[in-house]
Amino acid sequence: HQQLFEKHLVLLRDGRTLIGYLRSIDQFANLVFHQTVERIHVGKKFGDIPRGIFIVRGENVVLLGEIDMDKPCDTVLQQVSIEEILEEQRLQQQAKQETEKVKMQVLKDRGLSIPKADNLDEY
Amino acid sequence: MFRFQSLNEDCMLEEEDDGLIEDEDEIDQFNDDTFGAGAIDDDWQEEHKRLAELDERDELGAGLGFGGGGMGGDSDLSTSERPSSTRIPSSVVHPPPPSSLASLSFSSSSSRLPPSDVEDRVGEGDLAESLARLILDADPAIAGVGAAERPGLPPGSSGSGLSALRGLDQPRVLPQPSPILPPTQPHQHPQHQLPPGLPASGLPPSSMLSYQQQQHLLRRGTAPMGQMSSHSIWENSMGFGPVSVTPGLLTHMEDNPLMSIIKEVGHPKRAPQGRNDEDLSERAPPPRSSSPVIGSPPVRAVPIGTPPKQPMSHALNHQIHHPTAVHVRAPVQHRYPAPFPERLSPNTLLNIANSPLCRGPFPPRVGPVLSQIQRAQLLNSQVAGFPRGGPPPLLPGGGGFRPFFGGPPPPHGHRMGPPPPHGPPNHAPPLRHNTTHLHPQHRRMLTQRMQSRGGDRRPGMDRRSRDPYSNLMTQKEKEWVTKIQMMQLQSTDPYLDDYYYQNYYEKMEKRQEKEQDSSKKEHTTKLITPQVAKVEHTYRPVQFAGSLGKLTVSSVNNPRKMIDAVVTTRSDDEEKREKQVWNKRRQILYTVEKMYSLLLEVQDFEKCFVQAPEEDREALLEQHKSNTEQLCSSLREKEWDDRVSDEQCVMIMSVRKGKRLISRLLPFLPSMQAAAVVMAIARNLPALAKKDKQDQVLCWLVEPVSAVIQSLSSASLTDLLQELQGSEGQLATVLHNKFGVTLLYVILSEGERMQSSDPNCQLMDDNRWTELVFSVTRELLSVPSSSLSPPLFTPPNLLSLFSRYVDRQRLELLQDKLQ
């Protein structure tokens, strides 16, 4: 039987997940994605944001894989609308920031300070 | 720059093969002529004449009423020198041999020059005048030439020529040739005669040159302008409708403008451009004068790693060997924002498309009309069995797209050109690959023909057919990228480079084997990494038989050693001896290190043996044996001497690590050797003790030495004790040293144990033992308590030993001492 086109999933260094048709790749792993969708996961929910055409610079790619369309999809994930997922994400970020703040405060009280690794590239 | 390029290409058609016109960015080294491009036959004087003449002609033309500003002033010129001038155009129209044209034009212009009185030409006028006079004087025959009339004389040519001549002095004159540039493009050939330009004023973008004239003049005219002309050319050419390209050019190219251009142009240049594709854009400088083996490799425009080109094989080869390095296409960044121009020749479009900007890692295609999208479509159609509906140069309409999931319709709808006829997408034979380099019209006809034939749509191909963006990468390109990625995995020693992955992989495999026996058959994909064999490359300089000395030319292919340094390698033995002689310590250290690594292997043997699979065990065993052998032999000084070398031992022990080494080594040595080592230690104890004063690490040896001692026979024990006592005063030294004392006590205690445990022991057979013990006791008693160093431990049975030999009084004293 005919195979449909395989979508690819790429995980970027900043944590974004893109799904789309991989049209082109080069020696640096620069990618050209077509009909891309950014998938945001929060907890058990996820939302897809259509993004169009993406050109990803190779150095930002963490991993790239083909999505097997034929495999049965038995995830527990539940798809929600874009607004909802963005809202969820915002809440998640907020919560994280709160805990981070609390932690920093506690550390400060004890006279310790752990520098935040804002930029993952720093060695 | 591309305009220049096209001009260049067009000029080439006149079969002047002396190289390329300079542009400001790159000077063609091979053809860098000092006095203008292509100084072949004529000398500069003739050229000057011609150019001057042509300039005059320009004015003349204006005077004849072809319009254009500022030409009025030249009417007097035209009238005065009518005859001469008229002859020229006819000769110009029918492409004349360069020299004759030059002479003709120059003469006519020269004859006209003296009366010229235009303000802006005062300066050059004198120059031209003098030159003209010179020439005319020299050859009156020339002056007589040019009596023909001048029907529709394109003055632009002369104007341009002269202006080009003057361009050396006055930049404002330079714009003159530029109007010629656009008109020289092929599509304007037949009818378009541009209105005459004028050097004086800002030129209207047209000149009355016939196509060939323009060609010729530009060929000549632009050259003398040199560097500074280039800028103004471009600036001016901007005025003609910038040859700018939108980012979507690749797709737009095939839209209306191109079609319209091609329509209006006809195909005058098609045939030569076929040649162009190979000759011109891919033309390379002549190969360097060196054979491929000896000399430098050919210059490559595309770096050696770029993926394979389009299927045009001959062009491909051509490209590889004759890179496009020479033809520089100007960067077109600044042109992008401007709207797509109407009047672009296919040539320029090709050049735009082929510009370095548009080139990705994938090198330019020889068939530039076909963009990647088109190629993808072709492939799709091939796969699908039918063309993409509509001629390949046009993009398919937006209707056929699979709506992309989860969102608004694809944003690239706007990119579509005129939606192509989604004609009956059926036909039997698909569009073939090698038709990509057809002329667009030809291709269109072909596809139309194919479409009309019709065919059956294969069931189930719908999905694939509706995705026009698949196969954007050719199989070759994919393979190329894969190859590069796999190259990174190449390794000559995978266990060295990637130890953890290898182990992990093996574990996984074993686990899977276990699991798969029970469960269903699931074929897991295995990554087969390329295995690269280790190849030894020895450098051998190129030498020719019978030649004197070495080559003088050195290149990538035959690097030459600059200095013939002779490397003298010494064998291990020699090295040892030499080092022994000069630097014993270093050698000892070296020995210690070597022995240590052997020792570690020996000590790890047990562990390895257990873990190793069956087949490896034998090998391991062998290894182990050899290791121990080596260890033993290293203790011997000379190969043939079976005895343990005292000196060697001492030397080793003089190093702290060596002492540790010995202490660890002793258990692994065969008993004979171990005993010998211990003897050596005892014998040289004072020396050792002295060396050890700082470190005090001799005590590491206590344990293994005691172990050895306990296995000694009585005779050897006696010997040992004797050794310990050795020469005069040795015992005193021994007693001063902690280790010595301990050793002594251990020996004595061992002796006692022997005696007490086994009544038949031979310890008492000769008197040695007794005597030795006596001397020990004597020494012990005589030595003051302070100098007696406390031992590591005092064996309990010493007293009983002493009680055998000494009387009560002394015993008590000894007891005190021992405490």
PDB file of N, CA and C in Angstrom, chain B residues 483-495 497 502 528-537:
ATOM      1  N   LYS B 483      26.418  10.806   3.352  1.00  0.00           N
ATOM      2  CA  LYS B 483      27.831  10.425   3.327  1.00  0.00           C
ATOM      3  C   LYS B 483      28.639  11.283   4.283  1.00  0.00           C
ATOM      4  N   ILE B 484      28.356  12.546   4.266  1.00  0.00           N
ATOM      5  CA  ILE B 484      29.097  13.433   5.153  1.00  0.00           C
ATOM      6  C   ILE B 484      28.843  13.079   6.607  1.00  0.00           C
ATOM      7  N   GLN B 485      27.609  12.820   6.910  1.00  0.00           N
ATOM      8  CA  GLN B 485      27.315  12.491   8.305  1.00  0.00           C
ATOM      9  C   GLN B 485      27.977  11.181   8.703  1.00  0.00           C
ATOM     10  N   MET B 486      28.000  10.263   7.765  1.00  0.00           N
ATOM     11  CA  MET B 486      28.614   8.988   8.109  1.00  0.00           C
ATOM     12  C   MET B 486      30.118   9.095   8.218  1.00  0.00           C
ATOM     13  N   MET B 487      30.646  10.008   7.486  1.00  0.00           N
ATOM     14  CA  MET B 487      32.087  10.183   7.551  1.00  0.00           C
ATOM     15  C   MET B 487      32.537  10.521   8.951  1.00  0.00           C
ATOM     16  N   GLN B 488      31.666  11.206   9.655  1.00  0.00           N
ATOM     17  CA  GLN B 488      32.034  11.571  11.013  1.00  0.00           C
ATOM     18  C   GLN B 488      32.104  10.354  11.914  1.00  0.00           C
ATOM     19  N   LEU B 489      31.479   9.314  11.488  1.00  0.00           N
ATOM     20  CA  LEU B 489      31.483   8.110  12.318  1.00  0.00           C
ATOM     21  C   LEU B 489      32.635   7.185  11.998  1.00  0.00           C
ATOM     22  N   GLN B 490      33.360   7.535  10.964  1.00  0.00           N
ATOM     23  CA  GLN B 490      34.466   6.662  10.580  1.00  0.00           C
ATOM     24  C   GLN B 490      35.513   6.652  11.660  1.00  0.00           C
ATOM     25  N   SER B 491      36.041   5.508  11.851  1.00  0.00           N
ATOM     26  CA  SER B 491      37.068   5.426  12.879  1.00  0.00           C
ATOM     27  C   SER B 491      37.925   4.209  12.636  1.00  0.00           C
ATOM     28  N   THR B 492      39.196   4.358  12.851  1.00  0.00           N
ATOM     29  CA  THR B 492      40.075   3.211  12.691  1.00  0.00           C
ATOM     30  C   THR B 492      40.094   2.366  13.952  1.00  0.00           C
ATOM     31  N   ASP B 493      39.802   2.952  15.047  1.00  0.00           N
ATOM     32  CA  ASP B 493      39.833   2.206  16.294  1.00  0.00           C
ATOM     33  C   ASP B 493      38.585   2.555  17.099  1.00  0.00           C
ATOM     34  N   PRO B 494      37.486   1.897  16.810  1.00  0.00           N
ATOM     35  CA  PRO B 494      36.243   2.303  17.449  1.00  0.00           C
ATOM     36  C   PRO B 494      36.270   2.185  18.960  1.00  0.00           C
ATOM     37  N   TYR B 495      37.045   1.220  19.474  1.00  0.00           N
ATOM     38  CA  TYR B 495      37.075   1.089  20.918  1.00  0.00           C
ATOM     39  C   TYR B 495      37.850   2.206  21.589  1.00  0.00           C
ATOM     40  N   ASP B 497      37.981   5.400  20.060  1.00  0.00           N
ATOM     41  CA  ASP B 497      37.280   6.652  19.822  1.00  0.00           C
ATOM     42  C   ASP B 497      35.946   6.714  20.537  1.00  0.00           C
ATOM     43  N   GLN B 502      30.339   1.790  22.063  1.00  0.00           N
ATOM     44  CA  GLN B 502      30.548   0.407  21.666  1.00  0.00           C
ATOM     45  C   GLN B 502      30.060  -0.542  22.755  1.00  0.00           C
ATOM     46  N   ILE B 528      24.969   0.874  10.820  1.00  0.00           N
ATOM     47  CA  ILE B 528      26.230   0.291  10.380  1.00  0.00           C
ATOM     48  C   ILE B 528      27.191   1.432  10.129  1.00  0.00           C
ATOM     49  N   THR B 529      28.150   1.523  10.976  1.00  0.00           N
ATOM     50  CA  THR B 529      29.096   2.618  10.805  1.00  0.00           C
ATOM     51  C   THR B 529      30.211   2.175   9.883  1.00  0.00           C
ATOM     52  N   PRO B 530      30.676   3.088   9.124  1.00  0.00           N
ATOM     53  CA  PRO B 530      31.730   2.717   8.168  1.00  0.00           C
ATOM     54  C   PRO B 530      33.009   2.350   8.889  1.00  0.00           C
ATOM     55  N   GLN B 531      33.621   1.338   8.416  1.00  0.00           N
ATOM     56  CA  GLN B 531      34.884   0.906   8.996  1.00  0.00           C
ATOM     57  C   GLN B 531      36.003   1.367   8.098  1.00  0.00           C
ATOM     58  N   VAL B 532      36.907   2.003   8.686  1.00  0.00           N
ATOM     59  CA  VAL B 532      38.031   2.490   7.895  1.00  0.00           C
ATOM     60  C   VAL B 532      39.277   1.734   8.302  1.00  0.00           C
ATOM     61  N   ALA B 533      39.931   1.235   7.326  1.00  0.00           N
ATOM     62  CA  ALA B 533      41.156   0.495   7.625  1.00  0.00           C
ATOM     63  C   ALA B 533      42.292   1.461   7.896  1.00  0.00           C
ATOM     64  N   LYS B 534      43.133   1.057   8.801  1.00  0.00           N
ATOM     65  CA  LYS B 534      44.291   1.895   9.089  1.00  0.00           C
ATOM     66  C   LYS B 534      45.310   1.696   7.988  1.00  0.00           C
ATOM     67  N   VAL B 535      45.634   2.788   7.383  1.00  0.00           N
ATOM     68  CA  VAL B 535      46.613   2.686   6.301  1.00  0.00           C
ATOM     69  C   VAL B 535      47.812   3.532   6.667  1.00  0.00           C
ATOM     70  N   GLU B 536      48.924   2.941   6.518  1.00  0.00           N
ATOM     71  CA  GLU B 536      50.129   3.688   6.805  1.00  0.00           C
ATOM     72  C   GLU B 536      50.560   4.437   5.563  1.00  0.00           C
ATOM     73  N   HIS B 537      50.722   5.688   5.716  1.00  0.00           N
ATOM     74  CA  HIS B 537      51.195   6.463   4.577  1.00  0.00           C
ATOM     75  C   HIS B 537      52.610   6.928   4.845  1.00  0.00           C
TER      76      HIS B 537
END
